[in-house]
Structures are given as C-alpha cells and as structure tokens.
XYZ file of C-alpha atoms in Angstrom:
566
model
C 66.562 111.053 118.997
C 63.144 110.121 117.561
C 62.256 106.424 117.801
C 63.836 104.488 114.965
C 66.005 107.417 113.774
C 69.332 105.743 114.655
C 68.325 102.528 112.908
C 67.180 104.507 109.875
C 70.519 106.362 109.680
C 72.365 103.053 109.962
C 70.299 101.567 107.150
C 70.869 104.640 104.964
C 74.618 104.520 105.617
C 74.750 100.833 104.751
C 72.739 101.497 101.604
C 75.190 104.226 100.555
C 78.080 101.783 100.981
C 76.533 99.110 98.777
C 78.603 98.461 95.694
C 76.905 98.399 92.310
C 77.685 95.389 90.141
C 79.770 95.788 86.999
C 80.525 93.304 84.257
C 83.096 95.428 82.448
C 86.298 93.660 83.465
C 85.353 91.034 86.049
C 87.900 88.255 86.529
C 86.804 84.640 86.905
C 88.920 84.058 89.992
C 90.395 86.030 92.884
C 92.220 89.358 92.710
C 95.587 89.316 94.493
C 97.388 92.537 95.461
C 101.153 92.132 95.928
C 102.833 95.083 97.656
C 106.625 95.127 97.214
C 107.424 97.428 100.101
C 110.160 99.959 99.288
C 110.763 99.030 95.626
C 110.495 101.993 93.262
C 111.617 102.813 89.731
C 114.913 104.710 89.816
C 117.991 105.330 87.717
C 119.212 102.328 85.773
C 122.727 102.304 87.188
C 124.771 101.104 90.124
C 122.918 103.335 92.585
C 119.808 101.185 92.182
C 119.789 97.809 93.956
C 116.518 96.842 92.262
C 118.042 97.478 88.839
C 121.224 95.602 89.713
C 119.303 92.605 91.058
C 118.467 89.575 88.945
C 114.665 89.798 88.677
C 113.581 87.781 85.606
C 109.946 87.493 86.681
C 109.429 91.222 87.228
C 111.475 92.096 84.140
C 109.109 89.975 82.044
C 105.998 91.443 83.647
C 107.145 95.053 83.283
C 107.739 94.505 79.579
C 104.073 93.647 79.091
C 101.177 95.909 78.025
C 99.510 96.195 81.431
C 102.048 98.235 83.319
C 102.610 101.834 84.344
C 104.169 103.839 87.168
C 102.424 105.569 90.061
C 103.184 108.500 92.311
C 103.792 107.397 95.896
C 105.049 110.550 97.625
C 104.139 114.147 98.337
C 100.637 115.394 97.679
C 99.720 112.106 95.987
C 99.611 110.508 99.444
C 98.452 113.512 101.481
C 101.825 114.964 102.506
C 102.536 118.716 102.586
C 104.600 118.995 99.390
C 106.205 117.021 96.616
C 109.610 117.149 98.277
C 108.194 114.902 101.008
C 109.018 111.243 100.495
C 106.251 108.720 100.881
C 106.205 106.084 103.579
C 104.495 102.825 104.373
C 101.830 104.371 106.604
C 100.517 106.951 104.143
C 101.083 104.578 101.229
C 98.850 101.885 102.675
C 96.290 104.490 103.745
C 96.066 105.625 100.121
C 95.977 102.073 98.793
C 93.095 101.086 101.041
C 91.158 104.356 101.002
C 90.956 104.923 97.260
C 91.241 108.657 97.925
C 93.829 111.102 99.268
C 93.553 112.354 102.849
C 95.735 114.959 104.543
C 98.270 113.036 106.609
C 100.041 113.561 109.938
C 102.826 115.888 108.854
C 100.416 118.160 107.022
C 97.897 118.161 109.861
C 100.524 119.032 112.485
C 101.954 121.762 110.255
C 98.492 123.315 109.942
C 97.792 123.050 113.671
C 101.111 124.685 114.540
C 100.686 127.441 111.955
C 97.144 128.275 113.072
C 98.008 128.069 116.771
C 95.320 125.465 117.448
C 98.046 123.051 118.590
C 98.570 125.268 121.656
C 95.004 126.435 122.277
C 93.446 123.339 123.836
C 92.670 122.551 127.453
C 95.083 119.615 127.127
C 97.980 121.923 126.215
C 97.177 124.144 129.166
C 97.224 121.089 131.453
C 100.551 119.979 129.989
C 102.271 123.301 130.708
C 100.500 124.281 133.922
C 102.612 122.234 136.340
C 105.969 123.011 134.643
C 104.918 126.678 134.734
C 103.897 126.765 138.386
C 105.682 124.292 140.636
C 109.035 123.454 139.098
C 107.973 120.256 137.367
C 109.426 119.436 133.954
C 107.891 119.290 130.497
C 109.387 116.230 128.757
C 109.429 115.968 124.968
C 110.197 112.503 123.542
C 110.536 111.771 119.837
C 112.578 111.232 116.715
C 115.111 114.031 116.195
C 114.876 114.332 112.423
C 113.471 116.317 109.538
C 112.623 113.162 107.591
C 108.930 114.063 108.041
C 107.952 110.401 108.257
C 107.536 109.989 112.021
C 108.306 113.513 113.206
C 109.880 116.807 112.246
C 112.423 118.805 114.228
C 110.435 121.972 113.480
C 107.497 120.524 115.432
C 109.828 119.981 118.399
C 111.074 123.558 118.164
C 107.474 124.813 118.040
C 106.590 122.838 121.182
C 109.635 124.163 123.065
C 108.904 127.756 122.033
C 105.253 127.473 123.047
C 106.301 125.921 126.345
C 108.473 128.917 127.129
C 105.734 131.346 126.060
C 103.311 129.636 128.424
C 105.731 129.637 131.362
C 107.421 126.204 131.454
C 110.707 126.783 133.327
C 112.138 123.258 132.919
C 112.100 121.322 129.616
C 113.787 117.972 129.035
C 114.166 116.600 125.518
C 114.631 112.866 124.968
C 115.990 112.327 121.479
C 115.676 109.267 119.272
C 118.346 109.229 116.585
C 117.232 108.560 113.036
C 119.753 107.634 110.333
C 116.924 105.895 108.497
C 114.699 108.605 107.028
C 117.739 110.917 106.851
C 121.446 110.235 106.115
C 122.678 107.272 108.145
C 125.278 109.136 110.262
C 123.717 112.597 110.453
C 122.763 112.530 114.149
C 125.219 115.221 115.239
C 123.789 117.631 112.678
C 120.423 117.484 114.417
C 121.883 117.355 117.927
C 123.924 120.495 117.253
C 120.843 122.276 115.888
C 118.877 121.335 118.973
C 121.653 122.284 121.403
C 122.021 125.679 119.745
C 118.256 126.186 119.882
C 118.031 125.254 123.562
C 121.042 127.433 124.418
C 119.004 130.506 123.532
C 116.506 129.663 126.270
C 119.244 128.823 128.754
C 120.768 132.270 128.206
C 117.391 133.718 129.189
C 117.439 131.804 132.462
C 115.410 128.735 131.501
C 116.474 125.172 132.331
C 116.105 123.485 128.938
C 118.306 120.423 128.336
C 118.656 117.185 126.377
C 118.124 114.385 128.912
C 118.444 111.043 127.109
C 118.437 109.328 123.752
C 119.303 106.343 121.604
C 119.031 104.939 118.098
C 115.459 104.403 116.956
C 115.868 100.724 116.048
C 117.107 99.751 119.518
C 115.472 102.406 121.709
C 111.755 103.118 122.227
C 110.423 102.859 118.658
C 109.340 99.232 118.352
C 106.156 98.471 116.427
C 103.542 95.727 116.362
C 105.050 94.365 119.598
C 107.900 92.812 117.625
C 110.399 93.352 120.466
C 109.290 94.969 123.714
C 112.894 95.118 124.929
C 113.345 98.092 122.581
C 110.653 100.008 124.462
C 112.055 98.865 127.806
C 115.446 100.378 126.917
C 113.721 103.650 126.127
C 111.765 103.588 129.376
C 114.940 102.994 131.330
C 116.747 105.834 129.529
C 113.979 108.457 129.351
C 111.874 107.777 132.428
C 114.188 106.110 134.932
C 117.542 107.618 133.894
C 119.228 104.213 134.071
C 120.947 103.991 130.689
C 124.690 104.484 130.272
C 125.549 108.001 131.411
C 127.286 110.792 129.504
C 127.735 114.526 129.971
C 126.158 115.367 126.619
C 124.451 113.790 123.659
C 127.457 114.610 121.488
C 129.766 112.779 123.913
C 127.466 109.749 123.837
C 127.340 109.600 120.035
C 131.079 110.136 119.580
C 131.869 107.505 122.214
C 129.601 104.885 120.667
C 131.089 105.545 117.232
C 134.631 105.190 118.564
C 133.738 101.928 120.295
C 131.987 100.477 117.247
C 133.373 102.025 114.037
C 130.813 101.874 111.269
C 127.761 101.838 113.556
C 124.798 103.701 112.089
C 122.665 106.197 113.982
C 119.565 104.006 114.080
C 121.489 101.365 116.089
C 123.285 103.637 118.596
C 122.693 102.362 122.154
C 120.456 104.132 124.651
C 122.039 106.787 126.858
C 121.180 109.111 129.721
C 122.678 112.579 130.275
C 123.965 113.167 133.807
C 125.669 115.958 135.713
C 129.218 115.823 137.095
C 128.053 113.793 140.099
C 126.395 111.182 137.884
C 122.846 112.301 138.680
C 120.531 112.049 135.629
C 119.419 115.445 134.324
C 115.900 114.511 133.406
C 114.190 111.381 134.710
C 110.402 111.627 134.483
C 109.006 112.293 137.964
C 105.575 112.580 139.571
C 103.958 115.858 138.614
C 105.785 116.208 135.286
C 104.203 116.394 131.835
C 105.235 114.282 128.845
C 104.596 114.773 125.129
C 105.514 112.113 122.572
C 105.968 114.398 119.579
C 106.049 111.727 116.873
C 102.948 112.016 114.712
C 103.093 108.578 113.081
C 101.318 105.869 115.012
C 102.929 102.498 114.475
C 106.141 103.177 116.421
C 104.434 105.334 119.063
C 101.753 103.005 120.388
C 103.888 100.882 122.699
C 105.537 103.753 124.594
C 102.095 105.365 124.905
C 100.809 102.179 126.515
C 103.731 102.148 128.934
C 102.671 105.598 130.177
C 98.897 105.124 130.008
C 98.134 101.537 131.005
C 97.305 100.888 134.655
C 97.932 97.162 134.214
C 100.994 96.541 132.076
C 102.688 93.186 131.464
C 105.252 93.546 128.631
C 108.070 94.564 131.005
C 108.614 95.734 134.582
C 108.362 99.526 134.564
C 109.851 99.631 138.122
C 107.862 102.793 138.662
C 105.163 104.560 136.685
C 105.298 108.301 137.333
C 102.087 110.247 137.841
C 102.213 112.550 134.815
C 100.038 114.191 132.208
C 100.938 112.243 129.062
C 99.936 113.134 125.504
C 100.810 112.042 122.005
C 101.152 114.407 119.124
C 98.250 112.524 117.523
C 95.897 109.683 118.358
C 97.903 106.668 117.251
C 95.107 104.068 117.323
C 91.541 105.303 116.966
C 89.952 101.950 117.778
C 91.957 101.261 120.931
C 92.042 104.968 121.905
C 95.836 105.128 122.237
C 96.909 107.426 123.769
C 94.137 108.751 125.967
C 95.311 112.341 125.356
C 96.559 113.794 122.070
C 97.136 117.232 120.591
C 96.143 116.887 116.923
C 93.297 114.871 115.454
C 94.501 112.209 112.996
C 93.136 111.954 109.462
C 89.554 110.707 109.418
C 89.550 108.064 106.695
C 86.058 106.791 106.003
C 84.794 103.942 103.824
C 88.006 102.159 102.796
C 87.715 99.450 100.168
C 87.677 96.628 102.736
C 84.534 98.061 104.319
C 82.758 98.122 100.960
C 83.882 94.569 100.210
C 82.832 93.319 103.649
C 79.333 94.742 103.170
C 79.210 93.068 99.749
C 80.065 89.718 101.302
C 83.436 89.439 99.564
C 85.877 87.138 101.300
C 89.185 88.857 102.088
C 92.601 87.615 103.162
C 95.612 89.679 104.302
C 99.077 88.412 105.222
C 102.490 89.841 106.032
C 105.200 89.436 108.609
C 105.157 91.388 111.848
C 107.129 94.357 110.502
C 104.384 95.153 107.971
C 101.368 93.273 109.322
C 99.734 96.474 110.569
C 100.118 98.013 107.152
C 97.960 95.436 105.341
C 95.426 95.575 108.185
C 95.373 98.708 110.370
C 96.626 101.296 107.874
C 94.898 99.587 104.945
C 91.610 99.822 106.841
C 91.902 103.572 107.396
C 93.659 103.386 110.791
C 91.300 100.813 112.291
C 92.545 97.884 114.336
C 89.718 95.402 113.828
C 88.062 93.679 110.921
C 84.895 94.963 109.300
C 83.457 91.444 109.234
C 84.985 88.627 111.259
C 83.164 86.031 109.169
C 84.578 87.051 105.789
C 87.993 88.526 106.655
C 91.084 86.520 107.597
C 94.325 88.145 108.760
C 97.556 86.170 109.130
C 100.727 87.463 110.777
C 104.086 85.757 110.229
C 106.407 86.592 113.188
C 109.451 88.559 112.000
C 113.005 87.586 112.906
C 114.708 89.637 115.608
C 117.913 90.232 113.691
C 119.206 93.117 111.632
C 117.570 92.941 108.248
C 120.815 93.207 106.271
C 121.933 90.004 107.997
C 118.864 88.087 106.813
C 117.572 89.994 103.779
C 115.162 87.261 102.701
C 113.222 87.963 105.927
C 109.915 86.030 105.936
C 109.085 86.347 102.257
C 109.065 82.576 101.688
C 106.718 81.988 104.625
C 104.393 84.763 103.419
C 104.367 83.150 99.991
C 103.600 79.742 101.497
C 100.668 81.228 103.401
C 99.331 82.984 100.326
C 99.568 79.768 98.303
C 97.600 77.938 100.983
C 94.955 80.646 100.972
C 94.678 80.495 97.175
C 94.400 76.727 97.178
C 91.607 76.872 99.749
C 89.619 78.666 97.044
C 87.867 80.588 99.812
C 88.750 84.212 99.046
C 87.793 86.835 96.483
C 90.419 89.448 97.321
C 93.824 88.700 98.830
C 96.637 91.077 99.709
C 100.180 90.700 100.989
C 103.185 92.836 101.773
C 106.774 91.748 101.147
C 108.737 93.913 103.613
C 112.204 93.166 102.195
C 112.807 96.193 99.980
C 111.987 98.661 102.720
C 113.425 97.042 105.820
C 116.677 95.959 104.155
C 116.963 99.196 102.191
C 116.883 101.165 105.442
C 120.111 99.465 106.536
C 121.993 101.066 103.631
C 123.568 97.726 102.679
C 123.620 97.553 98.879
C 124.403 93.860 98.488
C 121.775 92.799 101.015
C 119.268 95.010 99.204
C 120.049 93.216 95.937
C 119.281 89.923 97.687
C 116.058 91.437 99.044
C 114.900 92.353 95.533
C 115.816 88.930 94.164
C 113.928 87.276 97.032
C 110.765 89.200 96.219
C 111.087 88.343 92.526
C 111.479 84.650 93.295
C 108.429 84.670 95.574
C 106.271 86.433 92.997
C 107.324 83.830 90.441
C 106.060 81.148 92.855
C 102.683 82.867 93.219
C 101.797 83.530 89.593
C 101.112 79.908 88.523
C 98.725 79.431 91.450
C 96.912 82.674 90.633
C 96.562 81.532 87.029
C 95.365 78.061 88.064
C 92.501 79.645 89.997
C 91.482 81.967 87.155
C 92.626 85.041 89.034
C 94.803 88.052 88.395
C 97.513 89.856 90.345
C 98.164 93.557 90.821
C 101.806 94.196 91.708
C 102.965 97.527 93.102
C 104.876 99.213 95.936
C 103.975 101.707 98.649
C 107.059 103.911 98.103
C 110.638 103.715 96.881
C 113.743 102.796 98.877
C 116.216 100.303 97.379
C 115.897 102.064 94.019
C 118.433 104.628 95.290
C 121.041 103.300 97.688
C 123.520 106.227 97.613
C 123.208 109.925 98.313
C 123.343 111.998 95.138
C 124.802 115.451 94.581
C 122.953 118.145 92.635
C 124.756 117.124 89.443
C 123.625 113.509 89.857
C 126.991 112.155 90.969
C 127.303 109.927 94.034
C 128.367 111.751 97.179
C 131.495 110.494 98.924
C 132.775 110.827 102.460
C 135.252 113.729 102.593
C 137.573 111.813 104.922
C 137.497 108.230 103.651
C 136.295 108.704 100.084
C 133.669 105.981 100.630
C 130.336 106.252 98.863
C 127.624 107.767 101.076
C 124.859 105.248 101.649
C 121.248 106.390 101.469
C 118.939 104.763 104.022
C 115.794 106.826 103.512
C 112.869 106.463 101.136
C 113.024 107.976 97.666
C 110.862 110.315 95.617
C 110.753 107.871 92.735
C 107.531 106.484 91.262
C 106.599 102.874 91.915
C 105.655 100.152 89.446
C 102.108 99.033 88.799
C 101.671 95.752 86.949
C 98.589 93.706 86.135
C 99.194 89.988 85.678
C 96.045 88.623 84.040
C 96.556 85.243 82.310
C 93.090 85.419 80.732
C 93.664 88.907 79.289
C 92.658 89.120 75.634
C 92.714 92.847 75.037
C 89.344 93.702 76.569
C 90.818 96.588 78.577
C 93.905 98.791 78.636
C 95.741 101.121 80.970
C 93.750 104.338 81.312
C 94.960 107.727 80.160
C 94.006 109.847 83.156
C 93.848 113.633 83.291
C 95.930 113.656 86.481
C 99.102 111.566 86.984
C 97.933 108.445 88.796
C 98.982 107.472 92.280
C 98.516 104.719 94.820
C 94.953 105.791 95.589
C 93.862 104.845 92.047
C 94.463 101.156 92.780
C 91.355 100.632 94.954
C 88.955 101.464 92.119
C 90.941 99.152 89.845
C 90.549 96.284 92.321
C 86.804 96.862 92.523
C 86.399 96.785 88.742
C 88.308 93.519 88.469
C 86.141 92.052 91.236
C 83.011 93.015 89.310
C 81.945 96.206 91.097
C 81.622 99.825 90.052
C 83.861 102.026 92.216
C 82.158 104.579 94.496
C 81.785 108.009 92.957
C 84.272 109.633 95.340
C 87.075 107.127 94.663
C 89.876 108.173 92.352
C 89.401 106.700 88.862
C 90.645 103.201 88.052
C 93.875 102.536 86.197
C 92.128 100.490 83.503
C 89.513 101.402 80.946
C 87.840 99.965 77.853
C 90.085 98.978 74.989
C-alpha cells in the first residue's frame, strides 16, 4: 500500500458519509422514534387485540393528517417473498439501514439452490469425520417453516447433502416452535422429519432425532436474559441428560398429557434413548455440529458454549472436541461463531453511523428482550457504538416470567428512562422499543395482549407532553404485526376452531399486516405532508424521514422519506 493511501481512503470514506444540511423540515427539538413491537393494522373485529384494546392516545394520533401505513414483511424487509412474515431482526435492520438488504432466509435459500452452501472447505471438514470414522454429524435448530429463525427445508437440505458426502450417522436435535407457527403444531413437523429420516434409515444410514425441547425453555435464549435456558439445551443435546423418551412423539404426547394446555414453545427439554436408557446422540469428541438457525439473536449463546475456551455462564461438565459451525455468522463484531456456512447480509452505513459522524447525540433504550434490536440490529448487525462520546445505550433488565403473566413487562421503566433522557436535553435523536405487543402476542393469550396494547398506549401518552415541552417530534411505528391477529383464519376469513374441543385456534406468529406510521409534531403548521411515493412505502423509508426532521438531506442511496413539501 503506498504511503498515506490507507489514510486517504479513510478520509474519502468519511467525506462520503458526511450529511448535507437541510432546512426543509427541521424540528426545533429532538426526534424520538417509538417502536411498538408487534403491533400492526389488522381487521377491526374480535380477532385483533389492538383493535379491541382501549387506546385513546393512539386512536387520536391515527386520526390526524400525518399518518400512513407501511409494509413490514416480505420483500419490503429483504425476505424471499411476500408470503414471508416480517420479524424484529429484519424490521430493525430496515429501520436503521434506510435501504433493503437480502436477509438470512433469502441468503440461505440462494446458497442451497446454487450449491455453494456445500462447496466450502468448512463443509468438507464438517462431513469428513462422520464420513470416515463413525463420528456423528449433529444438526441443532428450530424445527419449523416459520422462516424467522430457520426453515425445515434447510434442515432437509443439510441432511441430504450429508448423505451425499458420506456421513453415516446424523443426529438431529429439534427445538419446538409454536411461536412462528401454530402453537401446538410440533407433531406435524416431527412427523415430517421422522418420515424424511426413515428414507435414509431404509438405505442403511443411522439418521435419528436425538433430543429436543420448546424454544422458550431450551437453548434459544437471547441477550443473556436467562442462561439456564441454554444450559438445559446443552444438557439435552450435548450431554444427553434431559428426561429420556423413546421418541420425540412420545416426549411431546407425554408432556401434553401431564400439563394439558401447554404450548409447544414451553415443552420441557428431552433426550431420546434406546431401550436400555442409553442416549442416542450425545455430542462426543470427533463429531461435527451445525446450528442450522440463520437468525443471530437466539443462536449466539449456544455458539459461545461450543466455541469459548473459557466459559463462565454455566458448568458445561465437558466440552467435546468438535467442528462447530453456525448457519450464518451471528455477530460480525464479536466473530460468533468462528465457523459459519453462509455470509450474513453486509449492511453498510446505517443511519446511526451518519449521525455519529455528524456529531448528533443519540440515545437508545429498551428492555433486555429487545435491547439488541435498538442497538445491534439497528446498527446493521454491529455490537458496538459508532461513537462512545455521543451515543448512550440503556438496557432495562426483563422479567423472567411468562409474558402473558406480566403483559405490562418493562414499558413503564422504559418510559421513565426516556423521560429522563429527554429532560437532560442532551440528545438529538432518541429511540425506544416497547416489546409488549410482540412478546405477549407470541403467547397466544388474547386478554393479556389487550393489556399489552393498552400499556403501550398509556406509556406513549406519558411521553408526548415531554416531547412537546422540548420542541421535538415523535415518529411512532412498529417493526411487524402480531397482536393484530390473535386467531388462525380459514380461507373464507372465518376463525378456525379445534376439531375436538371447538375452541378458537390461537395464532402466536407474526402477521402479514402493515404497520402504522404516525408523526406527532406539536409545532406542525402544514409545512409538509405525507409523500405520495411511486412504490408502497416500508420500514426502510423511515430513516430518510428522521434525517430530514433532524435537518439533514438523506444519502442518495436511502429510500425516499415519507414526508414532502406541502
């Protein structure tokens, strides 16, 4: 590299990321982004907990002139197709990036279709020992076609490629969903997997389910909210110490008989054993392990348990000498895991980077369940701040109880923190996430979801006077829908019922509904209006809108803002 070339490139890059000033719509005070996680715009009937809730503040705001709806699913957030529901990860990526990037599901689909997923040196290392010396290839992940954390087709592709490349023993460790798919659908996916594996067994291969458990109590913790969840998974998958059954179906049916009404996401951990009680698939020295989830937040902690030499969160008892890989790199800054099969989306120049270079003071707050979304995912899958001097992040520890049992969660504490930050008068751009709509909606409890919506409305009503007092404005939106459809619907629009009990079928997954977008601007006097865009707007249009209100022209490659001249 010629002398000074690196410094010159750095200076050029910084110059390219300088924001140009704008005086079109600049507010006098701060801009506050309020993300109502999991609250979309659905049918106005009893299927919609948001509609049924008493939300006077939001009702008033949505009747005003500065409101519209945004796409928050499918291709609008980088997913393969418009039948794919949005999620918090891709939603916050789009919100912070100002553009649309191909996301995990789409990237893995492409890699599998092209064959590049199975053409790397890493893949050859993963299958070499199971193909040559009787070791096992272990596949751990969410057994689902929800396409939020994983897809069962990706699992099938991995198993098929393993057989093609000579792996004689495969052990599948299944995490049961009931959250991004119907709440008691686990046996549907287990039966599909058993039938699929049986074809290999008939050909003389030793391919079996080895362990499992519900995703909310086994393996898939996030943001270190509760390491005991990961410990249970380690004990079931790696050590073979969970409660033993002869099959996954037996485990699920037994748990349901012992606790009628239990949902798949809360089913206890289990290990599959033979007639003598010996586990079928503990992870042993010389094996290979693939975590086939593509989404990062609930994959990082198990990856650390396999990768970290020094590990303090729980006693692993033993750490097998294995080749371990994730489907994707789950944290690009911390390089977790060390090995991965598919490159994650490369999201450059998110809005926070531009604002940091401009010297804007930024504040982000949420509770643990969504803290990474207003920081890591918002920043384009980066763990750290862009500028420690101008950025402040605050995490409110989440409760360790089921969310339907405490649907207000930490919304009041988040609101208190935001009010303190506003009153400090130290920030130009502030953002928060109220997790209630999403986390409570995933439980399928309608009445708790109504309380969740009313909690968010009450907290927003507390924030607006403070925003007005400081001459600011608020942008209110959501990252995807959830509580806006609480029951499964038939093709004719009627609510599905259980064939045996006649009970309404709860829906625990996200929706395909649009989300609200509201501007609360107390000083508004008609100087701008909602834009009429050539393409239906989505979450990625919000970043340019924020920049305009802060007094900056959006970068040329950002999607257009949602406001324009009157």
